[in-house]
Coordinates of C-alpha atoms in Angstrom, one line a residue:
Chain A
X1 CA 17.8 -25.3 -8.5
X2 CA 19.4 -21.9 -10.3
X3 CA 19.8 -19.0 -7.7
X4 CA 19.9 -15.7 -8.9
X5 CA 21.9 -13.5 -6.9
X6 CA 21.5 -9.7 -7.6
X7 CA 23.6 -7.1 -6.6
X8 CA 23.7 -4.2 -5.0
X9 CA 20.8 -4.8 -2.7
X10 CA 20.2 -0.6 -2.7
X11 CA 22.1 2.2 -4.3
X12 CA 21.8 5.9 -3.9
X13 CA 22.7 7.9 -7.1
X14 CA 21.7 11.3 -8.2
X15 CA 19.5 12.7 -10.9
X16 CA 21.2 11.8 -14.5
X17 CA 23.8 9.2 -13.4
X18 CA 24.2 6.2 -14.9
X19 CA 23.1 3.4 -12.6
X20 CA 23.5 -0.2 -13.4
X21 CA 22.5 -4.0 -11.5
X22 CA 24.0 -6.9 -12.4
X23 CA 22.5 -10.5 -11.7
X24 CA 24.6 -13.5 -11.6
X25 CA 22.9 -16.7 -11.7
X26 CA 24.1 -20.7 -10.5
X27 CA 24.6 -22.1 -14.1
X28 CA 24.2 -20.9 -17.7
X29 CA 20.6 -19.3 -18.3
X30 CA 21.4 -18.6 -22.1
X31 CA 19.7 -15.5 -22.3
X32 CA 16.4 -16.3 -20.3
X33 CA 16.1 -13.3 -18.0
X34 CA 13.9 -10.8 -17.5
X35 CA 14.0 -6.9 -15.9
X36 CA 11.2 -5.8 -13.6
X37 CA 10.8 -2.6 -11.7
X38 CA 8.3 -2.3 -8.6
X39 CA 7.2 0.5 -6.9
X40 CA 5.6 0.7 -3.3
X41 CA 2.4 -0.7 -3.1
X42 CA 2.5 -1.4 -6.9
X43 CA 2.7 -5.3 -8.6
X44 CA 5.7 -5.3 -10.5
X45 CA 6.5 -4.0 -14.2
X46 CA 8.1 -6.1 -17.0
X47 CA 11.1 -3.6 -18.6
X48 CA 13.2 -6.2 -20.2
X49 CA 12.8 -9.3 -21.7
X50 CA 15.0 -12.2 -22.9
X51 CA 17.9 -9.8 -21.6
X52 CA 17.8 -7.1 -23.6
X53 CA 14.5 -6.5 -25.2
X54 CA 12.4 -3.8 -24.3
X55 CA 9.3 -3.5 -23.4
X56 CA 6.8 -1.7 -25.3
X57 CA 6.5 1.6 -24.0
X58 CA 9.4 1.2 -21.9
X59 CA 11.7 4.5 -22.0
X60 CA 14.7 3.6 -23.6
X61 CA 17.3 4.8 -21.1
X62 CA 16.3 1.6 -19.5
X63 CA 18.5 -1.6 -21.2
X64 CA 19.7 -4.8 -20.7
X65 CA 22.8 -7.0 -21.2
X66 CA 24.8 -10.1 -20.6
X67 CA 24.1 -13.8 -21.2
X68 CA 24.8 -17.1 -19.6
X69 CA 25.6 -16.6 -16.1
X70 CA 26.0 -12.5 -15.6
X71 CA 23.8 -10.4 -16.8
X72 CA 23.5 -6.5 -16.1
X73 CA 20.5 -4.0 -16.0
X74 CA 21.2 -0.3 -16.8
X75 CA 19.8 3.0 -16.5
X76 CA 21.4 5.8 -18.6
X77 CA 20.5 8.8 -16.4
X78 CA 18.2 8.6 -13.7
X79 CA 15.1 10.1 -13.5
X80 CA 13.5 11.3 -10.1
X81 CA 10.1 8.4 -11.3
X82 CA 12.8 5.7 -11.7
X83 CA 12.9 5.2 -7.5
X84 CA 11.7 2.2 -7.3
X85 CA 13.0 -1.7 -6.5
X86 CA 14.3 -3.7 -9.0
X87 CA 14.2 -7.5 -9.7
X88 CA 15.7 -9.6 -12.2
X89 CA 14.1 -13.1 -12.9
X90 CA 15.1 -16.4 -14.8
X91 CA 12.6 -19.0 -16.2
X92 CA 13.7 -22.4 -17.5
X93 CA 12.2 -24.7 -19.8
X94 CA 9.6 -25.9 -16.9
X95 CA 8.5 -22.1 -17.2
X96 CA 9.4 -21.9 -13.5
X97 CA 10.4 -19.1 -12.0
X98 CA 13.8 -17.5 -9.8
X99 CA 13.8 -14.2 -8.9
X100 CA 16.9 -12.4 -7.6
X101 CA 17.1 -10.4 -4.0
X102 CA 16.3 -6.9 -5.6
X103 CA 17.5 -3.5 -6.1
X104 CA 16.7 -0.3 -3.8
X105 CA 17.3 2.7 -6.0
X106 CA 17.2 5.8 -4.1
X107 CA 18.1 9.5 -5.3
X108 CA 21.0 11.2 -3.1
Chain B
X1 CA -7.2 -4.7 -22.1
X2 CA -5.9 -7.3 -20.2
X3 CA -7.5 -7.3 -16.7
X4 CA -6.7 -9.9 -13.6
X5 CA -8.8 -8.9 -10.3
X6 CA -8.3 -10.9 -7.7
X7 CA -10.4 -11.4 -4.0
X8 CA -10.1 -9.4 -1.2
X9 CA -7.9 -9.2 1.8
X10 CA -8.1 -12.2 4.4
X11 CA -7.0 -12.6 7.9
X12 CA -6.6 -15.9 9.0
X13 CA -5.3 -18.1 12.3
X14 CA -2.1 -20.2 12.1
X15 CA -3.0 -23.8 10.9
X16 CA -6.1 -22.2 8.4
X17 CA -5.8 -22.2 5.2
X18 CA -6.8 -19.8 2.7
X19 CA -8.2 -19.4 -0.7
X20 CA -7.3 -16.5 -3.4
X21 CA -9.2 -16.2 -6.5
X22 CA -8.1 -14.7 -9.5
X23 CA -11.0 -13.8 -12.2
X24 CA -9.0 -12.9 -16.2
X25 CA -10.6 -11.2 -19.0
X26 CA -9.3 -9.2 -21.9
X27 CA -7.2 -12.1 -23.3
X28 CA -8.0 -15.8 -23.7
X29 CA -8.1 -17.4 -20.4
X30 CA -7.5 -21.2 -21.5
X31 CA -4.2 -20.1 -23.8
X32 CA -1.8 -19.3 -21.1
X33 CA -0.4 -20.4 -17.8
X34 CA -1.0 -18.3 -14.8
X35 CA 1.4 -18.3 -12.1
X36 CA 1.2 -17.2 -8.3
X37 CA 3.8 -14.6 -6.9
X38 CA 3.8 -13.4 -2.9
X39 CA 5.9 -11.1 -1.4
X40 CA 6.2 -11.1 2.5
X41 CA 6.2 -7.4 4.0
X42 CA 8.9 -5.2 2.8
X43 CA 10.9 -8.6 1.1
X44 CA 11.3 -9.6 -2.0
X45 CA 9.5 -11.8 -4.8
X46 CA 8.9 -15.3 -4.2
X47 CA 7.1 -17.2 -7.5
X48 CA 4.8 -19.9 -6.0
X49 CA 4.2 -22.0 -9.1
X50 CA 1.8 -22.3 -12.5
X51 CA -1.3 -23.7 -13.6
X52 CA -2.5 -24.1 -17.3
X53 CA -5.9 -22.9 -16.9
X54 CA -6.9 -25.4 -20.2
X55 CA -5.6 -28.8 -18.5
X56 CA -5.4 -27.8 -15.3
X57 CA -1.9 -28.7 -15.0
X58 CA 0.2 -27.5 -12.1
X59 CA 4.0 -26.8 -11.2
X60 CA 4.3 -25.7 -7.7
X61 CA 7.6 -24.5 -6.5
X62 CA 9.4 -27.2 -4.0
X63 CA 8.9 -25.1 -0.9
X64 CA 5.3 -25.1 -1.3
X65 CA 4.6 -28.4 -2.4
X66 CA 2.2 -30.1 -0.1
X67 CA 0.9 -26.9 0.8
X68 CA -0.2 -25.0 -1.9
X69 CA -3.7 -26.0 -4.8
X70 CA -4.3 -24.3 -7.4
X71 CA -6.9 -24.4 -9.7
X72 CA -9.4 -23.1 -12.1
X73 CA -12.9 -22.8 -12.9
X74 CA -13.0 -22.2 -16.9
X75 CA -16.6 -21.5 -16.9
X76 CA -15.9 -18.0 -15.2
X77 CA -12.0 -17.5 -16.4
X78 CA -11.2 -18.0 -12.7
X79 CA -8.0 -19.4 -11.1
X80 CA -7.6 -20.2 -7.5
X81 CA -4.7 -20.2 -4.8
X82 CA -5.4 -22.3 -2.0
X83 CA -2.0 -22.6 0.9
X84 CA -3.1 -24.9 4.1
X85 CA -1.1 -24.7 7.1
X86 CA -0.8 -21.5 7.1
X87 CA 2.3 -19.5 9.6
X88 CA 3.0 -16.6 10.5
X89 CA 5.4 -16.0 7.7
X90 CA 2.8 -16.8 4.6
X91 CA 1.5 -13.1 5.8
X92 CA 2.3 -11.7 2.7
X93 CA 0.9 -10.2 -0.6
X94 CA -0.5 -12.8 -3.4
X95 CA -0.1 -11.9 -6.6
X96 CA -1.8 -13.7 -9.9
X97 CA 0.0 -12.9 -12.9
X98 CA 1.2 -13.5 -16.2
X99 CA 4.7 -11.5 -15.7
X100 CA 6.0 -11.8 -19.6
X101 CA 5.5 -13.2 -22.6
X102 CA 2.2 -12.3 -25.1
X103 CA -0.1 -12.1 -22.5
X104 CA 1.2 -9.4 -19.4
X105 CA -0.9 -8.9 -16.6
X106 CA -0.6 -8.7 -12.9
X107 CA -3.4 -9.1 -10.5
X108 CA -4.0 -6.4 -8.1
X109 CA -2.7 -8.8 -5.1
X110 CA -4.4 -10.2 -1.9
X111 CA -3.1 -9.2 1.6
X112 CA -3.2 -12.2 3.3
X113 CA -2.5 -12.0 7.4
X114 CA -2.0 -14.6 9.3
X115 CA -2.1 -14.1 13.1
X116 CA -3.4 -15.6 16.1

């Protein structure tokens, strides 16, 4: 089975840094990964898709890269609604699922 | 829009098992797979496994295998979650969803406690 190891498991950054995740999986994934942000007591939100698609409606400060096994998630400058945990996920041809650890994002 | 409203919050003793429905509308139920998400309190994600609401198909992630049925009831755009056996570490929230692709949609999740 792929594991999907994410990393940092939380960060604290302040209002308009740059903040970036990355996600290393087991094998290569091509570029079959997907971005989700969740809030407390919230299901989660799509953001990215096949690495570095956006999401309709997503802001675009939010962004993806990478492709086979390390892949990063970025956020241009952090807004005070972007606290939240963050998850990155890999399907494979089965359409099963691996979701990483996740991300804490706190503001300092 | 695309809508998935799931049952309410159970409590159950270890051993029970327990039963999550799942009711779609908004999108065409018998066109896309819907998979099965928890995540134990203050944990992570933890995808459970699919089933194609038009064959009934299923793909159940290995740790749940054995334990986990899922179903679906066409007639009323319904899927179900069934786990048996239940521990104390299943108390967790179940989601429904589709998580990507044309269809995006997440159920509002079950609670499901598991205590004796």
């Amino acid at each position: 089975d792929i594991q999907m190891t994410q990393s940092p498991s939380s960060l604290s950054a302040s209002v308009g840094d740059r903040v970036t995740i990355t996600c290393q999986a087991s094998q290569d994934i091509s570029n079959y990964l997907n971005w989700y942000q969740q809030k407390p007591g919230k299901a989660p939100k799509l953001l990215i898709y096949d690495t570095s698609n956006l999401e309709t409606g997503v802001p675009s400060r939010f962004s993806g890269s990478g492709s086979g096994t390390d892949f990063t998630f970025t956020i241009s400058s952090l807004q005070p609604e972007d606290i939240a945990r963050y998850y990155c996920q890999h399907y494979d041809n089965s359409a099963a699922l691996t979701f990483g650890g996740g991300t804490k994002v706190e503001i300092k | 829009q695309v809508q998935l409203v799931q049952s309410g919050a159970e409590v159950k003793k270890p051993g029970a098992s327990v039963k999550v429905s799942c009711k779609a509308s908004g999108y065409s139920f018998t066109a896309y797979y819907m998979h099965w998400v928890r995540q134990a309190p203050g944990q992570g994600l933890e995808w459970m496994g699919w089933i194609n609401p038009n064959s009934g198909g299923t793909n159940y992630a290995q740790k749940f295998q054995g334990r986990v049925t899922m179903t679906r009831d066409t007639s009323i755009s319904t899927t179900y979650m069934e786990l048996s056996r239940l521990r104390s570490d299943d108390t967790a929230v179940y989601y429904c969803a589709r998580p990507f692709g044309v269809v995006i949609g997440w159920g509002q999740g079950t609670l499901v406690t598991v205590s004796s």
